[in-house]
Amino acid sequence: MSELVVQSATLNGRAHSINRLPNETINEIFLSGSLTLSTNPAKNTSPAFTLLLVCRRWKALATALTPLWTTLNLDRRYLEGKWGRPAAEVLLWKFAKLCLSKSTTQPLHLTFCHAIGAPLERLAQLGATSDRWVTLTLYSNTLTDILNDRKTFVGFPVLQALNTRTGEVADVLDADLYRDVGMTAPRLAYFSLRVCLLGVQRATARDAFLGLSDDIVKSVTHLSLERCLHLWLLPPRMRTMLGSDMDRLTHLYLKLPGHTKGGDSSSAPFADHLTLPYLTFLSLDSFSCRLMETRDDVWRNLDHLRLPALEHLCIAQILPETQDPHTNAFFTRFLSNCRQIRTLATRQVSLKHTSALVEALKPERVFLSNNFNRPSMRAIVSDLVKGITNLGESQTTSRLREVILCDLAVSGALLARGIVGTLMECARTQPGFASLDRPVKAVQVHSLSQDVPESLKEYVDRPALMAGVYMRLAFKAREPDVGGIFSIG
């Protein structure tokens, strides 16, 4: 509460000038930005409760502004850690009641951070029946409780986005109950399902996945398989569901485990290639793979897949720069069978592998994240940037129109200085280049360095046109989210 008072005191000083605006304009200001109301202060991004403390007018406006109270994040575990389990249950539903009472009949966006037993009945008592839910994030066992509440569940007639994952400990999904209840969500456009296939959770997660009804399976658009070592080791029924039943599946995220038990699974016989005909986005993350013998699992999985509609490929894998990519049979076979894509993103993949991928896939956009601390690495990247200018354009880079680089080296800005130097040299070699009737390309360099060299300050956060390329530098940056940059996640 003390934090709210401090915030309200700050806002109170600004309220006098803002209060000259009409109510409609003030309401628009209140609704700008993120509006998540959470029982966990770290997740709360809404100003709603702060606005109640500023002045009478703002309190009246905020109270009557129903969309301000429709996005709820119910974090039971935070309350348990702070107040104990019995009190947490009471506080959670008091919080929900306070917010929902001001939301009236507006559509709702709900997140249950942890499994909550029988939530639908409590929400229905507060007027938040399932026919008001537009977005929903929860564990699958909580979803099961909701679907199996035959008395209160009225379907999801306005639900547009659903995020769920297998439960925390025990996640028992009864296939017959699912099929009896069904899921009516005619407007569902986004359904993300996370399944963890590791250790004691593997059998539970597998059974949960296989227990999904046909309607749910056909609705999944985004699937995340965590700790999935090899796709060809999945049970035949899961492979069939992936390849044939999920006809809306467009995004697949594979997070590979760091180690395996029971020997090297690579010796297992290969099943037929797995074809995912509608998949447009694939992410393979093997950051937890620290053993050399598991470092080709990304290429094994890529070689196993057939993706005729693929447009975006993201690979996160720690590989030494000394490793020759052409000595790996899985990698070379993938290159020989691949097709052109729109976006390639690599994180800490060796630049030798990345260069081979760029040459084979001929992407329109490239995102590279690495520790560019070696002169040889910076030289390779500079050649790539030079390749998108008219001076250096080749068959490999003819489709490339945007390059985004993230330098994870926190000690300097050598990559940024090198990119600026490369573009300046290209501009000097071919004067008047910017006036040519050609599409303008773009290069961004994000550096974690806290120090901005004086010679580069003019390029920071302000695009500069050099050699027909818009170049922008960002220092003191964090590693950008690939999906957010390219709007593909």
mmCIF file of N, CA and C in Angstrom, residues 323-394:
data_model
loop_
_atom_site.group_PDB
_atom_site.id
_atom_site.type_symbol
_atom_site.label_atom_id
_atom_site.label_comp_id
_atom_site.label_asym_id
_atom_site.label_seq_id
_atom_site.Cartn_x
_atom_site.Cartn_y
_atom_site.Cartn_z
ATOM 1 N N GLN A 323 34.192 -26.042 -35.081
ATOM 2 C CA GLN A 323 33.539 -27.232 -35.628
ATOM 3 C C GLN A 323 33.150 -27.011 -37.087
ATOM 4 N N ASP A 324 33.498 -27.963 -37.934
ATOM 5 C CA ASP A 324 33.187 -27.889 -39.359
ATOM 6 C C ASP A 324 31.768 -28.400 -39.584
ATOM 7 N N PRO A 325 30.848 -27.549 -40.055
ATOM 8 C CA PRO A 325 29.449 -27.994 -40.200
ATOM 9 C C PRO A 325 29.277 -29.094 -41.234
ATOM 10 N N HIS A 326 30.146 -29.149 -42.223
ATOM 11 C CA HIS A 326 29.963 -30.102 -43.307
ATOM 12 C C HIS A 326 30.402 -31.511 -42.953
ATOM 13 N N THR A 327 30.923 -31.699 -41.734
ATOM 14 C CA THR A 327 31.259 -33.048 -41.278
ATOM 15 C C THR A 327 30.079 -33.723 -40.596
ATOM 16 N N ASN A 328 28.988 -32.989 -40.402
ATOM 17 C CA ASN A 328 27.805 -33.556 -39.755
ATOM 18 C C ASN A 328 26.795 -33.977 -40.816
ATOM 19 N N ALA A 329 26.542 -35.268 -40.897
ATOM 20 C CA ALA A 329 25.676 -35.797 -41.951
ATOM 21 C C ALA A 329 24.247 -35.275 -41.838
ATOM 22 N N PHE A 330 23.761 -35.089 -40.602
ATOM 23 C CA PHE A 330 22.390 -34.607 -40.413
ATOM 24 C C PHE A 330 22.269 -33.164 -40.909
ATOM 25 N N PHE A 331 23.267 -32.344 -40.610
ATOM 26 C CA PHE A 331 23.248 -30.953 -41.034
ATOM 27 C C PHE A 331 23.303 -30.838 -42.559
ATOM 28 N N THR A 332 24.216 -31.546 -43.178
ATOM 29 C CA THR A 332 24.350 -31.453 -44.641
ATOM 30 C C THR A 332 23.121 -32.013 -45.345
ATOM 31 N N ARG A 333 22.528 -33.046 -44.781
ATOM 32 C CA ARG A 333 21.314 -33.610 -45.398
ATOM 33 C C ARG A 333 20.151 -32.628 -45.294
ATOM 34 N N PHE A 334 20.059 -31.931 -44.149
ATOM 35 C CA PHE A 334 19.018 -30.914 -44.019
ATOM 36 C C PHE A 334 19.214 -29.811 -45.050
ATOM 37 N N LEU A 335 20.463 -29.358 -45.243
ATOM 38 C CA LEU A 335 20.729 -28.302 -46.213
ATOM 39 C C LEU A 335 20.340 -28.735 -47.627
ATOM 40 N N SER A 336 20.565 -29.994 -47.947
ATOM 41 C CA SER A 336 20.255 -30.465 -49.301
ATOM 42 C C SER A 336 18.762 -30.593 -49.550
ATOM 43 N N ASN A 337 17.978 -30.713 -48.464
ATOM 44 C CA ASN A 337 16.524 -30.887 -48.616
ATOM 45 C C ASN A 337 15.723 -29.641 -48.284
ATOM 46 N N CYS A 338 16.389 -28.552 -47.854
ATOM 47 C CA CYS A 338 15.651 -27.385 -47.382
ATOM 48 C C CYS A 338 15.177 -26.524 -48.546
ATOM 49 N N ARG A 339 14.353 -25.548 -48.195
ATOM 50 C CA ARG A 339 13.799 -24.623 -49.168
ATOM 51 C C ARG A 339 13.967 -23.200 -48.649
ATOM 52 N N GLN A 340 13.674 -22.213 -49.481
ATOM 53 C CA GLN A 340 13.793 -20.825 -49.057
ATOM 54 C C GLN A 340 12.788 -20.501 -47.956
ATOM 55 N N ILE A 341 13.233 -19.682 -47.001
ATOM 56 C CA ILE A 341 12.363 -19.249 -45.916
ATOM 57 C C ILE A 341 12.416 -17.734 -45.814
ATOM 58 N N ARG A 342 11.602 -17.167 -44.948
ATOM 59 C CA ARG A 342 11.560 -15.720 -44.781
ATOM 60 C C ARG A 342 12.488 -15.243 -43.675
ATOM 61 N N THR A 343 12.549 -15.998 -42.562
ATOM 62 C CA THR A 343 13.305 -15.540 -41.398
ATOM 63 C C THR A 343 14.185 -16.657 -40.853
ATOM 64 N N LEU A 344 15.459 -16.323 -40.593
ATOM 65 C CA LEU A 344 16.381 -17.235 -39.920
ATOM 66 C C LEU A 344 16.925 -16.531 -38.686
ATOM 67 N N ALA A 345 16.799 -17.171 -37.521
ATOM 68 C CA ALA A 345 17.332 -16.620 -36.270
ATOM 69 C C ALA A 345 18.222 -17.663 -35.623
ATOM 70 N N THR A 346 19.442 -17.289 -35.275
ATOM 71 C CA THR A 346 20.349 -18.202 -34.581
ATOM 72 C C THR A 346 20.878 -17.522 -33.332
ATOM 73 N N ARG A 347 20.964 -18.301 -32.257
ATOM 74 C CA ARG A 347 21.478 -17.796 -30.980
ATOM 75 C C ARG A 347 22.628 -18.680 -30.545
ATOM 76 N N GLN A 348 23.840 -18.109 -30.563
ATOM 77 C CA GLN A 348 25.082 -18.759 -30.163
ATOM 78 C C GLN A 348 25.407 -19.980 -31.025
ATOM 79 N N VAL A 349 24.841 -20.044 -32.208
ATOM 80 C CA VAL A 349 25.231 -21.043 -33.195
ATOM 81 C C VAL A 349 26.511 -20.554 -33.868
ATOM 82 N N SER A 350 27.446 -21.462 -34.154
ATOM 83 C CA SER A 350 28.693 -21.037 -34.778
ATOM 84 C C SER A 350 28.405 -20.324 -36.090
ATOM 85 N N LEU A 351 29.223 -19.327 -36.415
ATOM 86 C CA LEU A 351 28.997 -18.550 -37.628
ATOM 87 C C LEU A 351 29.249 -19.375 -38.884
ATOM 88 N N LYS A 352 30.038 -20.443 -38.779
ATOM 89 C CA LYS A 352 30.204 -21.341 -39.916
ATOM 90 C C LYS A 352 28.882 -22.035 -40.241
ATOM 91 N N HIS A 353 28.213 -22.528 -39.216
ATOM 92 C CA HIS A 353 26.904 -23.146 -39.422
ATOM 93 C C HIS A 353 25.892 -22.112 -39.907
ATOM 94 N N THR A 354 25.916 -20.930 -39.293
ATOM 95 C CA THR A 354 24.962 -19.888 -39.672
ATOM 96 C C THR A 354 25.163 -19.465 -41.122
ATOM 97 N N SER A 355 26.404 -19.298 -41.553
ATOM 98 C CA SER A 355 26.675 -18.906 -42.933
ATOM 99 C C SER A 355 26.171 -19.954 -43.913
ATOM 100 N N ALA A 356 26.352 -21.227 -43.560
ATOM 101 C CA ALA A 356 25.846 -22.301 -44.419
ATOM 102 C C ALA A 356 24.322 -22.283 -44.486
ATOM 103 N N LEU A 357 23.683 -21.976 -43.368
ATOM 104 C CA LEU A 357 22.218 -21.892 -43.349
ATOM 105 C C LEU A 357 21.728 -20.724 -44.201
ATOM 106 N N VAL A 358 22.394 -19.566 -44.084
ATOM 107 C CA VAL A 358 22.006 -18.407 -44.886
ATOM 108 C C VAL A 358 22.146 -18.719 -46.370
ATOM 109 N N GLU A 359 23.232 -19.370 -46.746
ATOM 110 C CA GLU A 359 23.462 -19.691 -48.155
ATOM 111 C C GLU A 359 22.412 -20.651 -48.698
ATOM 112 N N ALA A 360 21.996 -21.624 -47.871
ATOM 113 C CA ALA A 360 21.044 -22.630 -48.340
ATOM 114 C C ALA A 360 19.600 -22.150 -48.278
ATOM 115 N N LEU A 361 19.252 -21.427 -47.200
ATOM 116 C CA LEU A 361 17.857 -21.036 -46.978
ATOM 117 C C LEU A 361 17.496 -19.712 -47.647
ATOM 118 N N LYS A 362 18.495 -18.883 -47.948
ATOM 119 C CA LYS A 362 18.294 -17.590 -48.605
ATOM 120 C C LYS A 362 17.151 -16.794 -47.968
ATOM 121 N N PRO A 363 17.252 -16.511 -46.669
ATOM 122 C CA PRO A 363 16.172 -15.804 -45.965
ATOM 123 C C PRO A 363 16.091 -14.338 -46.354
ATOM 124 N N GLU A 364 14.943 -13.738 -46.076
ATOM 125 C CA GLU A 364 14.762 -12.309 -46.267
ATOM 126 C C GLU A 364 15.258 -11.524 -45.051
ATOM 127 N N ARG A 365 15.192 -12.161 -43.875
ATOM 128 C CA ARG A 365 15.601 -11.502 -42.637
ATOM 129 C C ARG A 365 16.450 -12.459 -41.815
ATOM 130 N N VAL A 366 17.488 -11.920 -41.183
ATOM 131 C CA VAL A 366 18.403 -12.732 -40.382
ATOM 132 C C VAL A 366 18.591 -12.072 -39.024
ATOM 133 N N PHE A 367 18.530 -12.882 -37.970
ATOM 134 C CA PHE A 367 18.808 -12.424 -36.605
ATOM 135 C C PHE A 367 19.941 -13.282 -36.063
ATOM 136 N N LEU A 368 21.042 -12.654 -35.662
ATOM 137 C CA LEU A 368 22.190 -13.364 -35.119
ATOM 138 C C LEU A 368 22.494 -12.842 -33.728
ATOM 139 N N SER A 369 22.568 -13.738 -32.757
ATOM 140 C CA SER A 369 22.911 -13.373 -31.384
ATOM 141 C C SER A 369 24.093 -14.222 -30.957
ATOM 142 N N ASN A 370 25.202 -13.552 -30.540
ATOM 143 C CA ASN A 370 26.407 -14.296 -30.201
ATOM 144 C C ASN A 370 27.377 -13.386 -29.450
ATOM 145 N N ASN A 371 28.426 -13.990 -28.924
ATOM 146 C CA ASN A 371 29.524 -13.215 -28.350
ATOM 147 C C ASN A 371 30.524 -12.934 -29.466
ATOM 148 N N PHE A 372 30.395 -11.779 -30.087
ATOM 149 C CA PHE A 372 31.251 -11.450 -31.223
ATOM 150 C C PHE A 372 32.574 -10.856 -30.727
ATOM 151 N N ASN A 373 33.315 -11.659 -29.973
ATOM 152 C CA ASN A 373 34.537 -11.154 -29.354
ATOM 153 C C ASN A 373 35.793 -11.516 -30.136
ATOM 154 N N ARG A 374 35.657 -12.262 -31.219
ATOM 155 C CA ARG A 374 36.813 -12.628 -32.027
ATOM 156 C C ARG A 374 36.807 -11.839 -33.333
ATOM 157 N N PRO A 375 37.980 -11.374 -33.776
ATOM 158 C CA PRO A 375 38.050 -10.642 -35.051
ATOM 159 C C PRO A 375 37.512 -11.453 -36.221
ATOM 160 N N SER A 376 37.750 -12.769 -36.222
ATOM 161 C CA SER A 376 37.266 -13.604 -37.325
ATOM 162 C C SER A 376 35.742 -13.647 -37.375
ATOM 163 N N MET A 377 35.092 -13.636 -36.222
ATOM 164 C CA MET A 377 33.630 -13.639 -36.171
ATOM 165 C C MET A 377 33.088 -12.311 -36.688
ATOM 166 N N ARG A 378 33.711 -11.214 -36.252
ATOM 167 C CA ARG A 378 33.237 -9.902 -36.693
ATOM 168 C C ARG A 378 33.452 -9.718 -38.192
ATOM 169 N N ALA A 379 34.512 -10.326 -38.734
ATOM 170 C CA ALA A 379 34.768 -10.235 -40.176
ATOM 171 C C ALA A 379 33.684 -10.953 -40.972
ATOM 172 N N ILE A 380 33.242 -12.112 -40.483
ATOM 173 C CA ILE A 380 32.179 -12.858 -41.168
ATOM 174 C C ILE A 380 30.888 -12.049 -41.186
ATOM 175 N N VAL A 381 30.553 -11.430 -40.043
ATOM 176 C CA VAL A 381 29.323 -10.642 -39.957
ATOM 177 C C VAL A 381 29.424 -9.405 -40.842
ATOM 178 N N SER A 382 30.579 -8.773 -40.871
ATOM 179 C CA SER A 382 30.764 -7.597 -41.729
ATOM 180 C C SER A 382 30.573 -7.961 -43.197
ATOM 181 N N ASP A 383 31.058 -9.134 -43.601
ATOM 182 C CA ASP A 383 30.852 -9.592 -44.979
ATOM 183 C C ASP A 383 29.374 -9.811 -45.266
ATOM 184 N N LEU A 384 28.639 -10.322 -44.269
ATOM 185 C CA LEU A 384 27.200 -10.522 -44.450
ATOM 186 C C LEU A 384 26.496 -9.187 -44.652
ATOM 187 N N VAL A 385 26.847 -8.193 -43.826
ATOM 188 C CA VAL A 385 26.247 -6.863 -43.961
ATOM 189 C C VAL A 385 26.629 -6.235 -45.296
ATOM 190 N N LYS A 386 27.874 -6.393 -45.680
ATOM 191 C CA LYS A 386 28.313 -5.870 -46.977
ATOM 192 C C LYS A 386 27.527 -6.514 -48.103
ATOM 193 N N GLY A 387 27.137 -7.760 -47.915
ATOM 194 C CA GLY A 387 26.415 -8.490 -48.944
ATOM 195 C C GLY A 387 25.034 -7.955 -49.246
ATOM 196 N N ILE A 388 24.434 -7.210 -48.322
ATOM 197 C CA ILE A 388 23.094 -6.680 -48.595
ATOM 198 C C ILE A 388 23.149 -5.324 -49.279
ATOM 199 N N THR A 389 24.361 -4.753 -49.406
ATOM 200 C CA THR A 389 24.499 -3.515 -50.175
ATOM 201 C C THR A 389 24.628 -3.859 -51.649
ATOM 202 N N ASN A 390 24.411 -2.897 -52.491
ATOM 203 C CA ASN A 390 24.523 -3.118 -53.936
ATOM 204 C C ASN A 390 25.953 -3.495 -54.314
ATOM 205 N N LEU A 391 26.896 -3.003 -53.508
ATOM 206 C CA LEU A 391 28.299 -3.252 -53.795
ATOM 207 C C LEU A 391 28.658 -4.723 -53.625
ATOM 208 N N GLY A 392 28.040 -5.368 -52.645
ATOM 209 C CA GLY A 392 28.451 -6.740 -52.366
ATOM 210 C C GLY A 392 27.353 -7.768 -52.583
ATOM 211 N N GLU A 393 26.211 -7.362 -53.156
ATOM 212 C CA GLU A 393 25.077 -8.262 -53.304
ATOM 213 C C GLU A 393 25.453 -9.471 -54.154
ATOM 214 N N SER A 394 25.096 -10.655 -53.678
ATOM 215 C CA SER A 394 25.392 -11.895 -54.381
ATOM 216 C C SER A 394 24.132 -12.734 -54.440
#
